[in-house]
XYZ file of C-alpha atoms in Angstrom:
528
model
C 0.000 0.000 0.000
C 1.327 3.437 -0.549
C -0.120 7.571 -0.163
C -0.487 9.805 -2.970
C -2.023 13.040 -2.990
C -3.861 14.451 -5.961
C -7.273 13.194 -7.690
C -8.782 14.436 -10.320
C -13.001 14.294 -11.235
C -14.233 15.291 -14.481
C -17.321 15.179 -16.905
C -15.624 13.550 -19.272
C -14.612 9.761 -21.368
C -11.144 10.880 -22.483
C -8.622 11.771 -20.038
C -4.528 12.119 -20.126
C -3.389 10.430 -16.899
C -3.671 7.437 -14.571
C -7.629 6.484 -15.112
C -8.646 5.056 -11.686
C -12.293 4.621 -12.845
C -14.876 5.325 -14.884
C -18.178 6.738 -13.935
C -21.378 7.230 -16.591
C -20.394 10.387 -17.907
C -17.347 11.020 -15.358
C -13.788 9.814 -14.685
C -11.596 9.510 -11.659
C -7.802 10.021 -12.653
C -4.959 10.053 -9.950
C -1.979 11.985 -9.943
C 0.528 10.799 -7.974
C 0.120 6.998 -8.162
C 1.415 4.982 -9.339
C 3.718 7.130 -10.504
C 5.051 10.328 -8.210
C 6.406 13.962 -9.670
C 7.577 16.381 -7.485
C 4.647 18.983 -9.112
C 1.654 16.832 -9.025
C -0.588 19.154 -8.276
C 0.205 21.486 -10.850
C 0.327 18.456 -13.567
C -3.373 18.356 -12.404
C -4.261 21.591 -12.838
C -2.372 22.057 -16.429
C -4.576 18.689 -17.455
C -8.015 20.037 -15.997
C -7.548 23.402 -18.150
C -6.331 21.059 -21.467
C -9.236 19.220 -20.841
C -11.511 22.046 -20.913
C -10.132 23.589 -23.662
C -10.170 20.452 -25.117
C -14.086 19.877 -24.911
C -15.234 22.862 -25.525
C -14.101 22.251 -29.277
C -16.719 18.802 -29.031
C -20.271 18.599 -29.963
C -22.720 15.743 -30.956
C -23.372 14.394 -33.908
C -26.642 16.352 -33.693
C -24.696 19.972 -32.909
C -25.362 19.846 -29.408
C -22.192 21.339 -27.665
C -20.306 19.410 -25.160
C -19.282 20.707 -21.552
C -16.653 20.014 -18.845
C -16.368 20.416 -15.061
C -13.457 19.493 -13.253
C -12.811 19.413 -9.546
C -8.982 18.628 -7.940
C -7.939 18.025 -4.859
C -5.148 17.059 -2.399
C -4.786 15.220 0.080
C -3.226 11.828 1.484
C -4.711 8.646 0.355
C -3.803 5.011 0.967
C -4.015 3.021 -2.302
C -4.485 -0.920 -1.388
C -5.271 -4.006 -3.391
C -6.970 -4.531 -6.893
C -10.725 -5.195 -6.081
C -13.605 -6.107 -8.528
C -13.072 -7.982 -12.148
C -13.034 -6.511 -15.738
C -13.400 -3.026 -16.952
C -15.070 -2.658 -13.156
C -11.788 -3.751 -11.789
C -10.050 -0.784 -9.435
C -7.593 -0.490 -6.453
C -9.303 -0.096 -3.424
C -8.645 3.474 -2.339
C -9.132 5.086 1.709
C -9.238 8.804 2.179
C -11.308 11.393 1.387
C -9.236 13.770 -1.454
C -11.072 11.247 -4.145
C -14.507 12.462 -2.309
C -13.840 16.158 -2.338
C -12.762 16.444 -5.935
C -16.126 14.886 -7.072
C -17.670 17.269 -4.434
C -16.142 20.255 -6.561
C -16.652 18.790 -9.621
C -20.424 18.528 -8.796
C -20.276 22.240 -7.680
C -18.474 23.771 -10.758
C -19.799 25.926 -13.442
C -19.753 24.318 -16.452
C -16.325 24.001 -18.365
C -14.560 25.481 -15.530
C -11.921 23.555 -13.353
C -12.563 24.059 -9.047
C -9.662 23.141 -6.868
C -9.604 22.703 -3.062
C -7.756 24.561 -0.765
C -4.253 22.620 -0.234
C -4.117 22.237 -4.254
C -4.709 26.313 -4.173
C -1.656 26.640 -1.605
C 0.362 24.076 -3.390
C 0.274 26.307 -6.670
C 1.034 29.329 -5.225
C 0.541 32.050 -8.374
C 1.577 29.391 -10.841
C -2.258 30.226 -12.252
C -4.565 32.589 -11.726
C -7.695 31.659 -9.759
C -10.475 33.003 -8.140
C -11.992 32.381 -4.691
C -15.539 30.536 -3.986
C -17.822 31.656 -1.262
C -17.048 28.626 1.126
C -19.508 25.461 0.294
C -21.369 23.271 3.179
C -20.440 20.237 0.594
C -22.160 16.787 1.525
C -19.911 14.347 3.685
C -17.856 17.253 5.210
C -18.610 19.087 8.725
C -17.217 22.424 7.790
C -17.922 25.065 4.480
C -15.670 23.788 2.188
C -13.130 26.711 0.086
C -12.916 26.223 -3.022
C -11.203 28.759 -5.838
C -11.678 28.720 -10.094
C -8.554 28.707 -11.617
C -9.332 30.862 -14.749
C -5.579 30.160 -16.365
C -2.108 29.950 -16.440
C -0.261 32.815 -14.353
C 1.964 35.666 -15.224
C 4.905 35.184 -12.780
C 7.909 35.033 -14.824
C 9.536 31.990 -12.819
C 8.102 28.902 -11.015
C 10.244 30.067 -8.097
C 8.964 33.542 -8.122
C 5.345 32.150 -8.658
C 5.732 29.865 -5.799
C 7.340 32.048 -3.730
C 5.007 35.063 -4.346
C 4.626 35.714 -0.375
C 8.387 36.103 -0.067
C 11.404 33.741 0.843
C 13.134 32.626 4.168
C 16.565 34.573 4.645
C 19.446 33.887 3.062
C 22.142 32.229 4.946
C 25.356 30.612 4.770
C 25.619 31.930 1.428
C 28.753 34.537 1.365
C 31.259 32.479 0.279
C 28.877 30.934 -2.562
C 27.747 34.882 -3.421
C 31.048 36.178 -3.323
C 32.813 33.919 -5.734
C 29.300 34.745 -8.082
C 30.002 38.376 -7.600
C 34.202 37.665 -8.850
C 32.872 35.917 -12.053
C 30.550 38.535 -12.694
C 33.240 41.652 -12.547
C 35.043 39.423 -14.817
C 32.909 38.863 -17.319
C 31.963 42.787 -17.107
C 35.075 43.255 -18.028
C 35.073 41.948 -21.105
C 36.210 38.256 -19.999
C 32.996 36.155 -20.420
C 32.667 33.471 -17.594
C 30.219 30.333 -17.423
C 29.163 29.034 -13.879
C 27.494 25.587 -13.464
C 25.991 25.854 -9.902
C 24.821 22.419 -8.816
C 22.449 21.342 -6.059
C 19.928 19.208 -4.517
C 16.750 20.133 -4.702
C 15.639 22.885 -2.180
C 19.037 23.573 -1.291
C 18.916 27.595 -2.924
C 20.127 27.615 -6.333
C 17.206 29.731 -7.420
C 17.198 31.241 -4.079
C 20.892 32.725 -4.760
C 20.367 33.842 -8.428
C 17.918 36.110 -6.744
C 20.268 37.498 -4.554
C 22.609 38.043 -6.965
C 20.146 39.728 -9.367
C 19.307 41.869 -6.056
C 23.282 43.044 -5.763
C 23.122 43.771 -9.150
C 20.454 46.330 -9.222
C 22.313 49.266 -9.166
C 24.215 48.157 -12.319
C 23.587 48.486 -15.935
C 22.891 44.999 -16.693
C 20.459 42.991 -19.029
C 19.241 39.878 -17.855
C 18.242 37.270 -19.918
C 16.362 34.602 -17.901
C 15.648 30.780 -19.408
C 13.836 28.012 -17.890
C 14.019 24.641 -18.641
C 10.808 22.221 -18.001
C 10.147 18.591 -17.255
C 7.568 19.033 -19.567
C 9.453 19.914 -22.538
C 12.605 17.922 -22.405
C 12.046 17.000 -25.811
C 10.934 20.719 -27.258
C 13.444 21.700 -29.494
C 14.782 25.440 -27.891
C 11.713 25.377 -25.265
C 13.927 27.606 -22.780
C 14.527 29.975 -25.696
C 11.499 30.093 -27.386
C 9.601 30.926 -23.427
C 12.362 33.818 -23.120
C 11.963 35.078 -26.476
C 8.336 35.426 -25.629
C 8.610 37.128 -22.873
C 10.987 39.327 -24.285
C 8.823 40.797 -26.896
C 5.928 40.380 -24.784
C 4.123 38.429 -27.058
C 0.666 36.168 -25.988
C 0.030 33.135 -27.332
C -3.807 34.234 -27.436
C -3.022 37.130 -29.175
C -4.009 36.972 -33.251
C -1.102 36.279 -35.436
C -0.738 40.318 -36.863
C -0.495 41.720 -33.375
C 2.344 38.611 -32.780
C 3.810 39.676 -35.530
C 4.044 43.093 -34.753
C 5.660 42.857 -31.497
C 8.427 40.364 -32.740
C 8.998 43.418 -35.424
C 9.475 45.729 -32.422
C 11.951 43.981 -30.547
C 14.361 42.550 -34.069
C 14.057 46.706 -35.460
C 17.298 47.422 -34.545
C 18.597 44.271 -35.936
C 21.153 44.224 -38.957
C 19.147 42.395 -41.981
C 15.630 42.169 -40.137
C 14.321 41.080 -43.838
C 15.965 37.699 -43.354
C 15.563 37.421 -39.003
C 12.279 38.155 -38.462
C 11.079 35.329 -40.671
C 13.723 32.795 -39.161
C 12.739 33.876 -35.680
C 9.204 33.580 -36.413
C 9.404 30.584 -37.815
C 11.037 29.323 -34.510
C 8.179 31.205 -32.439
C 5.487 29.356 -35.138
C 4.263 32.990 -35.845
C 2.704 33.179 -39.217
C 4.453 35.938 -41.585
C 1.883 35.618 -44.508
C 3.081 37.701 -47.300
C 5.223 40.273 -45.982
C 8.247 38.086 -45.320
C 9.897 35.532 -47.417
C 9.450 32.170 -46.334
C 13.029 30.518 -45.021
C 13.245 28.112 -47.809
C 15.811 26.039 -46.550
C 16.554 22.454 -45.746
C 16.157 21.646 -41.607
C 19.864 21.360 -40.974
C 20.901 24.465 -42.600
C 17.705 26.260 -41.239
C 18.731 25.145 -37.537
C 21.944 26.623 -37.869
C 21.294 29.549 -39.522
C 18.660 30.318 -36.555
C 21.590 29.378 -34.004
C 23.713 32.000 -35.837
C 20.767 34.744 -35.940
C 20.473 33.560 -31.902
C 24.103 34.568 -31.231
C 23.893 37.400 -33.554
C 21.398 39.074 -31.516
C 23.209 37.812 -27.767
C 26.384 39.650 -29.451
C 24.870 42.563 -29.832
C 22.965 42.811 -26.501
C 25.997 42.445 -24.992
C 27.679 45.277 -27.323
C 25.298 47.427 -25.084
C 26.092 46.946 -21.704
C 27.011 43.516 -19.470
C 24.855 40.461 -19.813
C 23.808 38.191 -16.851
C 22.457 35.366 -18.707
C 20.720 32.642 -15.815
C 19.607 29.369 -17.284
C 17.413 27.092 -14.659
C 17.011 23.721 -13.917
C 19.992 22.847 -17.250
C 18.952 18.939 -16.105
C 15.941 19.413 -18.001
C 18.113 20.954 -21.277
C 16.241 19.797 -24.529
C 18.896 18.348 -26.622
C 18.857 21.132 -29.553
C 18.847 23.343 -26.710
C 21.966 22.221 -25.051
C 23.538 22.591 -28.552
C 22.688 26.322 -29.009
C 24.430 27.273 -25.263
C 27.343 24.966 -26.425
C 28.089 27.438 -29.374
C 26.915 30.549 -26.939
C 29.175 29.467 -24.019
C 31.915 29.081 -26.855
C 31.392 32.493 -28.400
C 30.916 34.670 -24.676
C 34.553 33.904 -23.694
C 35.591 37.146 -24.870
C 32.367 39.401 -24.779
C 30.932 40.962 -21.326
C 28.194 38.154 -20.673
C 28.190 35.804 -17.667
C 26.413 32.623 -17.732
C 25.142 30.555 -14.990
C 23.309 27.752 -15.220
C 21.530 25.757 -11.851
C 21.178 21.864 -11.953
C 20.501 19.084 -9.610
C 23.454 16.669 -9.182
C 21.587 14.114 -11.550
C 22.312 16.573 -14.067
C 25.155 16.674 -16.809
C 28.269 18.578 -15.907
C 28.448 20.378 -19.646
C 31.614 22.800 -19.246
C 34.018 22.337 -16.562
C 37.437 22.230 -17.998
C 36.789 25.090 -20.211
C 38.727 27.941 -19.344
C 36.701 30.284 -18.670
C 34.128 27.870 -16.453
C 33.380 27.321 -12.762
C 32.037 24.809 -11.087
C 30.163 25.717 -8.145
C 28.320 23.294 -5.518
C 25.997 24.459 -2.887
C 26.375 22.450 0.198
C 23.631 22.016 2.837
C 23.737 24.289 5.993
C 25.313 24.074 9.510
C 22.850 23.898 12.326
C 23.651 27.429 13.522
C 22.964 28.823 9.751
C 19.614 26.788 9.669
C 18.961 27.987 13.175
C 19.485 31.832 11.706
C 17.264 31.326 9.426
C 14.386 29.813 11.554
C 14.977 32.928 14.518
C 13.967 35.221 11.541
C 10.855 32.998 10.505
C 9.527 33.526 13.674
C 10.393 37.308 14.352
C 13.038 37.005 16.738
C 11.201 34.631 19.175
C 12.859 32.123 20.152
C 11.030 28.256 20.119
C 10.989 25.571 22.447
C 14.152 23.979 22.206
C 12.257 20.245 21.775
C 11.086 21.871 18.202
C 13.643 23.603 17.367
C 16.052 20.324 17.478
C 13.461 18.401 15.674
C 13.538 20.863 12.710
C 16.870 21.145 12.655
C 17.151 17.335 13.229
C 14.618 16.653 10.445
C 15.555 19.277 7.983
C 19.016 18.589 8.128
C 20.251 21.906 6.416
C 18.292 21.637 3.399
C 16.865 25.420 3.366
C 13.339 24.856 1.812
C 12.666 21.827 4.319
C 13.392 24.208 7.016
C 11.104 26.967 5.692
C 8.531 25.178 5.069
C 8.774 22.560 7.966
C 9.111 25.832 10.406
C 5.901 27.508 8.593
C 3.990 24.463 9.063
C 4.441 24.420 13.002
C 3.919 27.950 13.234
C 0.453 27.470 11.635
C -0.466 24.558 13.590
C -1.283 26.022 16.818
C 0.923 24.269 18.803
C 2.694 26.840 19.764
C 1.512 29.744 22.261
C 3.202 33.233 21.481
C 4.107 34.719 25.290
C 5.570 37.960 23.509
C 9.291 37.156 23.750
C 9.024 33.486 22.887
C 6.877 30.413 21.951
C 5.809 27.839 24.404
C 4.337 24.535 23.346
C 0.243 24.665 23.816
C 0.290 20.379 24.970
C 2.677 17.475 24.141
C 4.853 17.593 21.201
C 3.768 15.830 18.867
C 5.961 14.062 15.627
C 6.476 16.389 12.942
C 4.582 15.434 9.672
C 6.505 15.669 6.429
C 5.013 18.859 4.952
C 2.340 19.093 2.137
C 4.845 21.450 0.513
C 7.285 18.353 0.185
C 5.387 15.456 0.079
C 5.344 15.032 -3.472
C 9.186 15.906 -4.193
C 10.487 13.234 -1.717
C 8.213 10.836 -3.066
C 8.816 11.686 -6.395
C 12.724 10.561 -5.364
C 11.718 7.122 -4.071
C 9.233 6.447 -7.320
C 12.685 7.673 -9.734
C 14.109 3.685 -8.024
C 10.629 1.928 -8.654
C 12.657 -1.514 -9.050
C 14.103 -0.998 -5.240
C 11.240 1.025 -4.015
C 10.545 -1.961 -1.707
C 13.606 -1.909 0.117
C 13.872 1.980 0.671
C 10.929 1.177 2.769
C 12.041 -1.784 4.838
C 14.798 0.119 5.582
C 12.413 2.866 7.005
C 10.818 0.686 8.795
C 13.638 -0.773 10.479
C 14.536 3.149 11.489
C 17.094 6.210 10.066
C 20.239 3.622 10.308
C 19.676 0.196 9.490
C 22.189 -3.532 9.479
C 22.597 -4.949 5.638
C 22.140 -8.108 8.521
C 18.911 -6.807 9.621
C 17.968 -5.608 6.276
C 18.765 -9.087 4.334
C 16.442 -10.555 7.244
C 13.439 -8.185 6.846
C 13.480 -8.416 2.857
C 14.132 -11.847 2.244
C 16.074 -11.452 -0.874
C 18.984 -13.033 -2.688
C 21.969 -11.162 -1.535
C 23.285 -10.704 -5.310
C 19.715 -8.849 -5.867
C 20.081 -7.488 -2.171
C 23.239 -6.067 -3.113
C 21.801 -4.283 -6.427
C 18.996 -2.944 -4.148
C 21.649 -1.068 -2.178
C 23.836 -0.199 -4.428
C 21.350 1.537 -6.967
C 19.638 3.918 -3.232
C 23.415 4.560 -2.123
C 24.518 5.863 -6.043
C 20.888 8.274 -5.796
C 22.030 9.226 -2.978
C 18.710 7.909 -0.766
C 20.882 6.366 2.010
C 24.939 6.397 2.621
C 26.445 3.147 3.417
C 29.176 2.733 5.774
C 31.541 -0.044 7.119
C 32.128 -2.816 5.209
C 32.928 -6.436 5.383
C 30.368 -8.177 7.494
C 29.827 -4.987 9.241
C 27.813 -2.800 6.784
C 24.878 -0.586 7.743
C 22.884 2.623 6.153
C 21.698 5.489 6.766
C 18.901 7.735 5.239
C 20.556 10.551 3.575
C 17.452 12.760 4.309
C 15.117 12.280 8.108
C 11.814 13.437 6.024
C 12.615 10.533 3.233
């Protein structure tokens, strides 16, 4: 049996996802099982809207038009054993997130998509919503919230959109900054520099571009900002189409001539616009009609002739004054993409434009050994630095020091676990603010892994499927566990055994130490 935490309800046959069940003229997907992403709950809401969009384009053979609601929400749910036989044939599911997002669903407007509360927080301003009057919904004791999500949002980064409220402090960051801050007066000066800053997830990459960005303010910079997507690993030049979008401020709901128009705006100044604007609208799928010439050229020689336009126009942006170029989450590089920044981080070596790309240690170290390239890891943070960082949370008041130790015991220097372990105690109301300090209101209880980070440690285990099993004997055993008691509990071969281990030690689940007949592990993260 195992938890996952989104469901899905909607009016409709055709779904993309995990189909739990089919209901007359409704469907229950999952998201989340059997298969966990760290951004489930924003994989629901993206397929609620396609659906939508989707249906409204449907009618019956006899004209009538089709309709859509969709309700979502989140929430823990234990997933057991196959019951029934046939097409009726489902797992047997406890909790009540699968009950709420039919709720919604049933209270929707039609074609509209209603989410619950915890998938509203969960999103942050990744889409624009609007609130519900609370709902007395049938099977729950309380008014219910509920908010429409009427599209995708306009926050230029997933960080800043989930991070709208502000961030936690930075801390233990000055070496890290400083060496940042080095490259960058280098590269001003005319001596381009590439930095590959690598990291676990939640450790701060994002969190420390934006305090560089912040030092930077009082310079004469341009930024250019690209974001990769586990979505569109296999776009061609996803990160630089979404930038060159945003650049020229350009909506994909806008009609083709006003497209058009912008993208003429921002390539005026170019040096044979004739010939750009119909390559780069070509690459943005913007339709040109008559006024351009059509690239009439075969794919290869049309890719690089687009690269070249692409470093044309980087050239002479940088010809202007500095460039900071910051390219996020580089693990999720499409591979025509990580072609282009091989010829751009070949070319900036002698022009004022820094690049620094962020990626998780799964990711491909593209650069080191160039010259002009750093390679910069961000390490997790002492318990006085994570300490800092929670006395500022909480305004200067200090905690018990039974919580504190159990965040910093649980969090383990990772800064978003601490953030959002620390907000989720702080909102719990078991603490009583005396004015200089918090006292606990009753017993402490264990800390539950946040909603906030449910889904990304998960999402860690589900990447080893094949040793998923043992992960979790070993949790159950405790934190450190005997490859004795271990071999006991799972009752494997010790060849397969030894695979088993081997594959959560080289993800970096667990560290093994000893060795011999004396070999134990421990749980690289408490909250895993």
């Amino acid at each position: 049996m195992r938890e996952f935490q989104n469901a899905v309800v909607g009016d409709v046959v055709r779904f993309d996802g995990y189909v739990a069940k089919l209901m007359g003229d409704g469907v229950l997907c999952y998201f989340g099982w059997p298969q966990t992403h760290e951004d489930e709950a924003e994989r629901a809401v993206k397929a609620g809207l396609a659906v939508v969009e989707t249906v409204k384009c449907l009618s019956t053979k006899g004209g009538q038009q089709l309709s859509v609601r969709v309700g979502i929400a989140t929430g823990l749910v234990v997933v057991g054993d196959l019951v029934g036989s046939g097409a009726a044939q489902e797992n047997a599911v406890v909790g009540e997130t699968p009950n709420l997002a039919a709720r919604l669903q049933a209270l929707a407007e039609p074609n509209t998509v209603l989410i619950s509360e915890l998938t509203f927080r969960l999103i942050g301003k990744l889409f624009e919503v609007k609130r519900i009057r609370p709902q007395k919904l049938h099977g729950f004791d309380t008014p219910t919230n509920s908010y429409q999500v009427i599209g995708e949002g306009r926050a230029e980064s997933r960080f800043d959109a989930l991070h709208a409220g502000g961030t936690a402090p930075l801390a233990g960051r000055d070496l890290d900054l400083a060496l940042l801050t080095e490259r960058w007066n280098l590269a001003a000066s005319g001596e381009g520099q590439v930095v590959e800053l690598f990291g676990e997830a939640g450790i701060g990459k994002s969190r420390i571009l934006q305090e560089l960005r912040e030092r930077l303010k009082e310079e004469n910079v341009t930024y250019l900002r690209y974001f990769c997507s586990p979505y569109h690993t296999q776009s061609a030049l996803f990160p630089v189409i979404d930038q060159l979008l945003r650049a020229a401020s350009i909506s994909r709901t806008d009609p083709p001539e006003r497209q058009l128009a912008f993208l003429e705006g921002v390539l005026a100044a170019t040096n044979n616009p004739q010939e750009e604007v119909p390559l780069i609208a070509t690459l943005l799928s913007i339709p040109t009609g008559d006024r351009y010439p059509k690239p009439d050229l075969m794919p290869q020689k049309l890719k690089t002739r687009t690269f070249e336009v692409l470093v044309d126009q980087l050239v002479a942006l940088a010809g202007v004054k500095p460039t900071l170029m910051l390219l996020e989450d580089a693990h999720y590089l499409d591979p025509v993409s990580a072609e282009l920044f091989d010829v751009i981080v070949d070319r900036i070596q002698k022009l004022p434009i820094m690049l620094v790309a962020t990626s998780r240690p799964e990711g491909l170290v593209r650069w080191n050994g160039l010259p002009h390239a750093t390679l910069l890891t961000l390490n997790r943070l002492s318990r006085a630095q994570a300490a800092s960082i929670i006395m500022v949370m909480t305004g200067g008041k200090r905690l018990p020091p039974s919580v504190l130790d159990q965040i910093l015991s649980k969090t383990e220097g990772v800064p978003l676990f601490i953030e959002e372990l620390t907000k989720v105690i702080l909102e719990s109301g078991m603490l009583s603010d005396t004015g200089d300090d918090y006292k606990l209101s009753g017993p402490l209880p264990p800390l539950a892994v946040p909603a906030t980070l449910h889904d990304s440690l998960m999402a860690r285990l589900d990447r080893l499927a094949s040793v998923r099993e043992v992960a979790q004997i070993g949790a159950v055993i405790g934190r450190e566990f005997s490859h004795e008691l271990l071999a006991a509990a799972a009752g494997l071969a010790e060849p397969e055994l030894e695979r088993a281990t081997d594959q959560l030690v080289a993800a970096g689940l667990v560290f093994r130490r000893g060795g011999g007949g004396d070999v134990s592990y421990a749980f690289k993260h408490a909250l895993v």
